[in-house]
């Protein structure tokens, strides 16, 4: 067995005011077990299973308002009931010494009228619809937000952040990735606006930065992170110059002194027999002054390499952390990993594929 200090992922790290005992982060993952958009008691076990002393966990995407939802059974944090339902989940993570951030999100046009109040159209930066049929979900034609409505959505993010702190979370991660509302504004493949929120790179990033500023003002910069995916094309949200977009955003974020920037790698590439992470985020890593987190298909070896070479500070793990609640321990021992079952990722069962993955 390797000594933990010879495993770069298991070395301590200070992120803003938080002392982390290792660099393995639970990535935010939609699990669709929050019935009626209210977190359920079974989430207490799910998150606490994956908590460790000084380990950072990021919650699944959590809706900021009644217009923010696009998936059956995804949680929210805009009502008193939701805040109260999150509290025992957060408490259970804290009892194990974990640090817990709530990912606050708005899906924008990645939704349909069934998820919207009064069956209205989903809101977006555009009225261009998504092609139907992704994961057998149909998407409704969105409604382009009027310029004067945008501050109200910014305020929804601010109130969600306040609610997250009230529920006991240590901070929030603003979801600016995966083709959701913030990224719909940022990416030129989606944003076709002609007001101050469209056109130039600066204009397209304005909404994202207004959200960051509002959230920082509400809860403090050391409690705020953001997730970005400049290279991704999720939900038809691509950009003609992802490098420029990513660099513009990290440089603009520096003035807010937020705790971290969480960047999604481009899709893995095949190198001979092995899949490798392309590591395209280096310019953004070098430009960003806070803690840098990468995510996207990392395994133990790739993660250790990314830390030891200074490519990143922390590595977030999704599917393998989902399937291995004791992932830091397994990485410490270099133990074999449980295989994840994709078919149970998004079912509503409170146990199967959720809290029934075995520990070592």
GROMACS .gro file of N, CA, C and O in nm, residues 139-227:
model
  356
  139UNK      N    1  -3.849   1.883  -2.594
  139UNK     CA    2  -3.825   2.019  -2.547
  139UNK      C    3  -3.924   2.113  -2.613
  139UNK      O    4  -3.952   2.102  -2.731
  140UNK      N    5  -3.975   2.206  -2.534
  140UNK     CA    6  -4.070   2.304  -2.585
  140UNK      C    7  -3.996   2.425  -2.642
  140UNK      O    8  -3.883   2.453  -2.603
  141UNK      N    9  -4.063   2.496  -2.731
  141UNK     CA   10  -4.005   2.620  -2.784
  141UNK      C   11  -3.990   2.719  -2.668
  141UNK      O   12  -4.086   2.746  -2.596
  142UNK      N   13  -3.868   2.772  -2.647
  142UNK     CA   14  -3.850   2.863  -2.534
  142UNK      C   15  -3.899   3.004  -2.564
  142UNK      O   16  -3.923   3.041  -2.679
  143UNK      N   17  -3.911   3.081  -2.457
  143UNK     CA   18  -3.945   3.223  -2.470
  143UNK      C   19  -3.821   3.305  -2.439
  143UNK      O   20  -3.757   3.288  -2.336
  144UNK      N   21  -3.787   3.395  -2.535
  144UNK     CA   22  -3.672   3.483  -2.514
  144UNK      C   23  -3.702   3.582  -2.402
  144UNK      O   24  -3.804   3.652  -2.403
  145UNK      N   25  -3.612   3.586  -2.303
  145UNK     CA   26  -3.628   3.682  -2.193
  145UNK      C   27  -3.615   3.825  -2.246
  145UNK      O   28  -3.526   3.855  -2.325
  146UNK      N   29  -3.707   3.912  -2.200
  146UNK     CA   30  -3.693   4.054  -2.230
  146UNK      C   31  -3.576   4.110  -2.147
  146UNK      O   32  -3.547   4.061  -2.038
  147UNK      N   33  -3.513   4.212  -2.199
  147UNK     CA   34  -3.395   4.270  -2.131
  147UNK      C   35  -3.426   4.304  -1.986
  147UNK      O   36  -3.347   4.274  -1.896
  148UNK      N   37  -3.544   4.363  -1.963
  148UNK     CA   38  -3.575   4.408  -1.827
  148UNK      C   39  -3.610   4.292  -1.732
  148UNK      O   40  -3.619   4.311  -1.610
  149UNK      N   41  -3.630   4.172  -1.786
  149UNK     CA   42  -3.659   4.056  -1.701
  149UNK      C   43  -3.532   3.993  -1.645
  149UNK      O   44  -3.537   3.920  -1.544
  150UNK      N   45  -3.419   4.016  -1.712
  150UNK     CA   46  -3.296   3.945  -1.676
  150UNK      C   47  -3.253   3.971  -1.531
  150UNK      O   48  -3.216   3.877  -1.460
  151UNK      N   49  -3.261   4.095  -1.481
  151UNK     CA   50  -3.226   4.117  -1.340
  151UNK      C   51  -3.309   4.034  -1.242
  151UNK      O   52  -3.260   3.998  -1.134
  152UNK      N   53  -3.431   4.000  -1.279
  152UNK     CA   54  -3.514   3.917  -1.190
  152UNK      C   55  -3.458   3.775  -1.180
  152UNK      O   56  -3.464   3.713  -1.073
  153UNK      N   57  -3.405   3.725  -1.291
  153UNK     CA   58  -3.345   3.591  -1.288
  153UNK      C   59  -3.214   3.594  -1.210
  153UNK      O   60  -3.184   3.502  -1.133
  154UNK      N   61  -3.137   3.701  -1.228
  154UNK     CA   62  -3.015   3.719  -1.147
  154UNK      C   63  -3.052   3.715  -0.998
  154UNK      O   64  -2.985   3.650  -0.917
  155UNK      N   65  -3.160   3.783  -0.964
  155UNK     CA   66  -3.204   3.787  -0.824
  155UNK      C   67  -3.247   3.649  -0.774
  155UNK      O   68  -3.227   3.616  -0.656
  156UNK      N   69  -3.303   3.567  -0.862
  156UNK     CA   70  -3.339   3.429  -0.823
  156UNK      C   71  -3.214   3.350  -0.783
  156UNK      O   72  -3.218   3.271  -0.687
  157UNK      N   73  -3.104   3.370  -0.855
  157UNK     CA   74  -2.978   3.304  -0.817
  157UNK      C   75  -2.932   3.355  -0.680
  157UNK      O   76  -2.887   3.277  -0.596
  158UNK      N   77  -2.943   3.485  -0.659
  158UNK     CA   78  -2.901   3.544  -0.531
  158UNK      C   79  -2.982   3.486  -0.415
  158UNK      O   80  -2.926   3.446  -0.312
  159UNK      N   81  -3.115   3.479  -0.433
  159UNK     CA   82  -3.201   3.425  -0.326
  159UNK      C   83  -3.174   3.277  -0.302
  159UNK      O   84  -3.177   3.230  -0.188
  160UNK      N   85  -3.147   3.203  -0.410
  160UNK     CA   86  -3.114   3.060  -0.396
  160UNK      C   87  -2.986   3.043  -0.315
  160UNK      O   88  -2.975   2.952  -0.231
  161UNK      N   89  -2.888   3.129  -0.340
  161UNK     CA   90  -2.763   3.122  -0.263
  161UNK      C   91  -2.789   3.151  -0.116
  161UNK      O   92  -2.737   3.082  -0.027
  162UNK      N   93  -2.871   3.252  -0.088
  162UNK     CA   94  -2.907   3.283   0.051
  162UNK      C   95  -2.976   3.163   0.116
  162UNK      O   96  -2.945   3.126   0.230
  163UNK      N   97  -3.067   3.101   0.042
  163UNK     CA   98  -3.138   2.984   0.095
  163UNK      C   99  -3.043   2.868   0.122
  163UNK      O  100  -3.061   2.793   0.219
  164UNK      N  101  -2.945   2.850   0.034
  164UNK     CA  102  -2.849   2.740   0.052
  164UNK      C  103  -2.771   2.759   0.182
  164UNK      O  104  -2.750   2.663   0.258
  165UNK      N  105  -2.729   2.881   0.209
  165UNK     CA  106  -2.658   2.908   0.335
  165UNK      C  107  -2.751   2.885   0.454
  165UNK      O  108  -2.711   2.830   0.557
  166UNK      N  109  -2.878   2.925   0.438
  166UNK     CA  110  -2.975   2.903   0.544
  166UNK      C  111  -2.994   2.753   0.572
  166UNK      O  112  -3.012   2.711   0.687
  167UNK      N  113  -2.986   2.671   0.467
  167UNK     CA  114  -2.999   2.525   0.483
  167UNK      C  115  -2.874   2.463   0.544
  167UNK      O  116  -2.874   2.345   0.578
  168UNK      N  117  -2.767   2.543   0.556
  168UNK     CA  118  -2.644   2.495   0.620
  168UNK      C  119  -2.529   2.466   0.525
  168UNK      O  120  -2.419   2.431   0.569
  169UNK      N  121  -2.552   2.477   0.394
  169UNK     CA  122  -2.443   2.453   0.299
  169UNK      C  123  -2.326   2.548   0.327
  169UNK      O  124  -2.345   2.661   0.373
  170UNK      N  125  -2.206   2.501   0.295
  170UNK     CA  126  -2.086   2.582   0.314
  170UNK      C  127  -2.068   2.685   0.204
  170UNK      O  128  -1.994   2.782   0.221
  171UNK      N  129  -2.133   2.662   0.091
  171UNK     CA  130  -2.122   2.755  -0.021
  171UNK      C  131  -2.208   2.707  -0.135
  171UNK      O  132  -2.283   2.610  -0.121
  172UNK      N  133  -2.198   2.778  -0.248
  172UNK     CA  134  -2.273   2.738  -0.367
  172UNK      C  135  -2.182   2.733  -0.488
  172UNK      O  136  -2.083   2.806  -0.497
  173UNK      N  137  -2.217   2.644  -0.579
  173UNK     CA  138  -2.154   2.642  -0.711
  173UNK      C  139  -2.258   2.689  -0.812
  173UNK      O  140  -2.366   2.630  -0.823
  174UNK      N  141  -2.226   2.796  -0.884
  174UNK     CA  142  -2.316   2.847  -0.987
  174UNK      C  143  -2.298   2.758  -1.112
  174UNK      O  144  -2.186   2.741  -1.160
  175UNK      N  145  -2.409   2.704  -1.161
  175UNK     CA  146  -2.401   2.613  -1.276
  175UNK      C  147  -2.399   2.695  -1.405
  175UNK      O  148  -2.502   2.738  -1.455
  176UNK      N  149  -2.278   2.713  -1.458
  176UNK     CA  150  -2.263   2.786  -1.583
  176UNK      C  151  -2.218   2.695  -1.695
  176UNK      O  152  -2.146   2.738  -1.787
  177UNK      N  153  -2.262   2.569  -1.690
  177UNK     CA  154  -2.213   2.468  -1.786
  177UNK      C  155  -2.329   2.392  -1.849
  177UNK      O  156  -2.447   2.423  -1.827
  178UNK      N  157  -2.293   2.293  -1.932
  178UNK     CA  158  -2.385   2.189  -1.981
  178UNK      C  159  -2.506   2.239  -2.058
  178UNK      O  160  -2.611   2.175  -2.057
  179UNK      N  161  -2.493   2.355  -2.121
  179UNK     CA  162  -2.603   2.403  -2.206
  179UNK      C  163  -2.722   2.457  -2.131
  179UNK      O  164  -2.828   2.477  -2.191
  180UNK      N  165  -2.708   2.480  -1.999
  180UNK     CA  166  -2.818   2.536  -1.922
  180UNK      C  167  -2.821   2.689  -1.940
  180UNK      O  168  -2.745   2.744  -2.018
  181UNK      N  169  -2.908   2.757  -1.867
  181UNK     CA  170  -2.941   2.897  -1.897
  181UNK      C  171  -2.818   2.988  -1.907
  181UNK      O  172  -2.804   3.064  -2.003
  182UNK      N  173  -2.730   2.981  -1.807
  182UNK     CA  174  -2.614   3.072  -1.809
  182UNK      C  175  -2.529   3.046  -1.933
  182UNK      O  176  -2.485   3.140  -2.000
  183UNK      N  177  -2.509   2.919  -1.966
  183UNK     CA  178  -2.430   2.888  -2.084
  183UNK      C  179  -2.504   2.922  -2.214
  183UNK      O  180  -2.441   2.956  -2.315
  184UNK      N  181  -2.636   2.917  -2.212
  184UNK     CA  182  -2.713   2.958  -2.330
  184UNK      C  183  -2.682   3.104  -2.364
  184UNK      O  184  -2.672   3.141  -2.481
  185UNK      N  185  -2.665   3.186  -2.262
  185UNK     CA  186  -2.626   3.325  -2.285
  185UNK      C  187  -2.481   3.334  -2.335
  185UNK      O  188  -2.451   3.415  -2.423
  186UNK      N  189  -2.392   3.253  -2.279
  186UNK     CA  190  -2.249   3.266  -2.310
  186UNK      C  191  -2.211   3.218  -2.450
  186UNK      O  192  -2.119   3.271  -2.511
  187UNK      N  193  -2.280   3.117  -2.501
  187UNK     CA  194  -2.235   3.049  -2.623
  187UNK      C  195  -2.297   3.111  -2.748
  187UNK      O  196  -2.419   3.129  -2.758
  188UNK      N  197  -2.212   3.138  -2.847
  188UNK     CA  198  -2.262   3.206  -2.967
  188UNK      C  199  -2.347   3.116  -3.058
  188UNK      O  200  -2.417   3.166  -3.146
  189UNK      N  201  -2.342   2.986  -3.034
  189UNK     CA  202  -2.429   2.897  -3.112
  189UNK      C  203  -2.575   2.912  -3.070
  189UNK      O  204  -2.666   2.881  -3.147
  190UNK      N  205  -2.598   2.959  -2.948
  190UNK     CA  206  -2.734   2.973  -2.895
  190UNK      C  207  -2.778   3.119  -2.892
  190UNK      O  208  -2.887   3.154  -2.935
  191UNK      N  209  -2.692   3.205  -2.839
  191UNK     CA  210  -2.729   3.343  -2.812
  191UNK      C  211  -2.738   3.424  -2.943
  191UNK      O  212  -2.637   3.445  -3.010
  192UNK      N  213  -2.858   3.466  -2.976
  192UNK     CA  214  -2.879   3.546  -3.097
  192UNK      C  215  -2.937   3.684  -3.061
  192UNK      O  216  -3.007   3.747  -3.141
  193UNK      N  217  -2.907   3.732  -2.941
  193UNK     CA  218  -2.963   3.858  -2.894
  193UNK      C  219  -2.892   3.977  -2.959
  193UNK      O  220  -2.776   3.967  -2.999
  194UNK      N  221  -2.961   4.090  -2.959
  194UNK     CA  222  -2.903   4.213  -3.013
  194UNK      C  223  -2.897   4.324  -2.907
  194UNK      O  224  -2.859   4.436  -2.938
  195UNK      N  225  -2.934   4.290  -2.781
  195UNK     CA  226  -2.924   4.389  -2.674
  195UNK      C  227  -2.787   4.377  -2.606
  195UNK      O  228  -2.695   4.316  -2.660
  196UNK      N  229  -2.775   4.432  -2.484
  196UNK     CA  230  -2.644   4.429  -2.418
  196UNK      C  231  -2.605   4.290  -2.367
  196UNK      O  232  -2.497   4.272  -2.312
  197UNK      N  233  -2.693   4.191  -2.385
  197UNK     CA  234  -2.662   4.053  -2.345
  197UNK      C  235  -2.631   3.964  -2.465
  197UNK      O  236  -2.628   3.841  -2.452
  198UNK      N  237  -2.609   4.024  -2.581
  198UNK     CA  238  -2.581   3.943  -2.700
  198UNK      C  239  -2.477   4.008  -2.789
  198UNK      O  240  -2.442   4.124  -2.773
  199UNK      N  241  -2.426   3.928  -2.884
  199UNK     CA  242  -2.328   3.980  -2.979
  199UNK      C  243  -2.187   3.953  -2.936
  199UNK      O  244  -2.135   3.842  -2.951
  200UNK      N  245  -2.120   4.052  -2.877
  200UNK     CA  246  -1.978   4.038  -2.839
  200UNK      C  247  -1.961   3.937  -2.725
  200UNK      O  248  -2.055   3.907  -2.651
  201UNK      N  249  -1.839   3.889  -2.711
  201UNK     CA  250  -1.806   3.797  -2.602
  201UNK      C  251  -1.838   3.862  -2.467
  201UNK      O  252  -1.898   3.799  -2.379
  202UNK      N  253  -1.802   3.987  -2.452
  202UNK     CA  254  -1.830   4.060  -2.328
  202UNK      C  255  -1.979   4.064  -2.299
  202UNK      O  256  -2.023   4.039  -2.186
  203UNK      N  257  -2.060   4.091  -2.400
  203UNK     CA  258  -2.206   4.097  -2.382
  203UNK      C  259  -2.263   3.960  -2.348
  203UNK      O  260  -2.352   3.948  -2.263
  204UNK      N  261  -2.214   3.856  -2.414
  204UNK     CA  262  -2.267   3.721  -2.391
  204UNK      C  263  -2.233   3.670  -2.251
  204UNK      O  264  -2.306   3.590  -2.194
  205UNK      N  265  -2.121   3.717  -2.196
  205UNK     CA  266  -2.081   3.674  -2.061
  205UNK      C  267  -2.139   3.764  -1.952
  205UNK      O  268  -2.122   3.736  -1.833
  206UNK      N  269  -2.208   3.871  -1.990
  206UNK     CA  270  -2.259   3.969  -1.894
  206UNK      C  271  -2.352   3.905  -1.791
  206UNK      O  272  -2.341   3.929  -1.670
  207UNK      N  273  -2.446   3.823  -1.838
  207UNK     CA  274  -2.543   3.760  -1.747
  207UNK      C  275  -2.472   3.673  -1.645
  207UNK      O  276  -2.499   3.682  -1.524
  208UNK      N  277  -2.378   3.590  -1.691
  208UNK     CA  278  -2.304   3.501  -1.599
  208UNK      C  279  -2.234   3.582  -1.491
  208UNK      O  280  -2.240   3.548  -1.371
  209UNK      N  281  -2.170   3.691  -1.531
  209UNK     CA  282  -2.095   3.771  -1.435
  209UNK      C  283  -2.186   3.851  -1.343
  209UNK      O  284  -2.151   3.875  -1.226
  210UNK      N  285  -2.302   3.889  -1.392
  210UNK     CA  286  -2.400   3.954  -1.303
  210UNK      C  287  -2.449   3.857  -1.197
  210UNK      O  288  -2.470   3.895  -1.080
  211UNK      N  289  -2.467   3.730  -1.235
  211UNK     CA  290  -2.506   3.627  -1.137
  211UNK      C  291  -2.396   3.610  -1.033
  211UNK      O  292  -2.422   3.608  -0.912
  212UNK      N  293  -2.271   3.599  -1.079
  212UNK     CA  294  -2.158   3.584  -0.987
  212UNK      C  295  -2.154   3.702  -0.889
  212UNK      O  296  -2.144   3.683  -0.767
  213UNK      N  297  -2.166   3.823  -0.941
  213UNK     CA  298  -2.158   3.941  -0.856
  213UNK      C  299  -2.270   3.943  -0.752
  213UNK      O  300  -2.246   3.972  -0.634
  214UNK      N  301  -2.391   3.909  -0.794
  214UNK     CA  302  -2.504   3.909  -0.701
  214UNK      C  303  -2.486   3.805  -0.591
  214UNK      O  304  -2.514   3.831  -0.473
  215UNK      N  305  -2.438   3.687  -0.629
  215UNK     CA  306  -2.420   3.578  -0.531
  215UNK      C  307  -2.305   3.612  -0.435
  215UNK      O  308  -2.316   3.590  -0.313
  216UNK      N  309  -2.196   3.665  -0.489
  216UNK     CA  310  -2.084   3.707  -0.404
  216UNK      C  311  -2.130   3.814  -0.305
  216UNK      O  312  -2.096   3.810  -0.185
  217UNK      N  313  -2.207   3.911  -0.353
  217UNK     CA  314  -2.257   4.017  -0.265
  217UNK      C  315  -2.346   3.960  -0.154
  217UNK      O  316  -2.348   4.012  -0.042
  218UNK      N  317  -2.417   3.854  -0.186
  218UNK     CA  318  -2.513   3.797  -0.091
  218UNK      C  319  -2.446   3.710   0.015
  218UNK      O  320  -2.481   3.719   0.134
  219UNK      N  321  -2.350   3.624  -0.025
  219UNK     CA  322  -2.298   3.524   0.070
  219UNK      C  323  -2.147   3.530   0.091
  219UNK      O  324  -2.093   3.458   0.174
  220UNK      N  325  -2.077   3.614   0.014
  220UNK     CA  326  -1.931   3.626   0.029
  220UNK      C  327  -1.857   3.543  -0.073
  220UNK      O  328  -1.895   3.429  -0.103
  221UNK      N  329  -1.749   3.598  -0.126
  221UNK     CA  330  -1.674   3.534  -0.236
  221UNK      C  331  -1.616   3.398  -0.197
  221UNK      O  332  -1.607   3.307  -0.280
  222UNK      N  333  -1.577   3.383  -0.069
  222UNK     CA  334  -1.512   3.258  -0.028
  222UNK      C  335  -1.611   3.141  -0.018
  222UNK      O  336  -1.572   3.028   0.007
  223UNK      N  337  -1.738   3.169  -0.040
  223UNK     CA  338  -1.839   3.063  -0.040
  223UNK      C  339  -1.892   3.035  -0.181
  223UNK      O  340  -1.993   2.965  -0.197
  224UNK      N  341  -1.827   3.090  -0.284
  224UNK     CA  342  -1.881   3.082  -0.420
  224UNK      C  343  -1.784   3.013  -0.515
  224UNK      O  344  -1.665   3.045  -0.519
  225UNK      N  345  -1.838   2.916  -0.590
  225UNK     CA  346  -1.765   2.856  -0.702
  225UNK      C  347  -1.851   2.864  -0.826
  225UNK      O  348  -1.970   2.898  -0.819
  226UNK      N  349  -1.792   2.834  -0.940
  226UNK     CA  350  -1.870   2.830  -1.065
  226UNK      C  351  -1.822   2.711  -1.148
  226UNK      O  352  -1.705   2.673  -1.143
  227UNK      N  353  -1.916   2.652  -1.220
  227UNK     CA  354  -1.880   2.544  -1.312
  227UNK      C  355  -1.900   2.593  -1.455
  227UNK      O  356  -2.004   2.649  -1.490
   0.00000   0.00000   0.00000
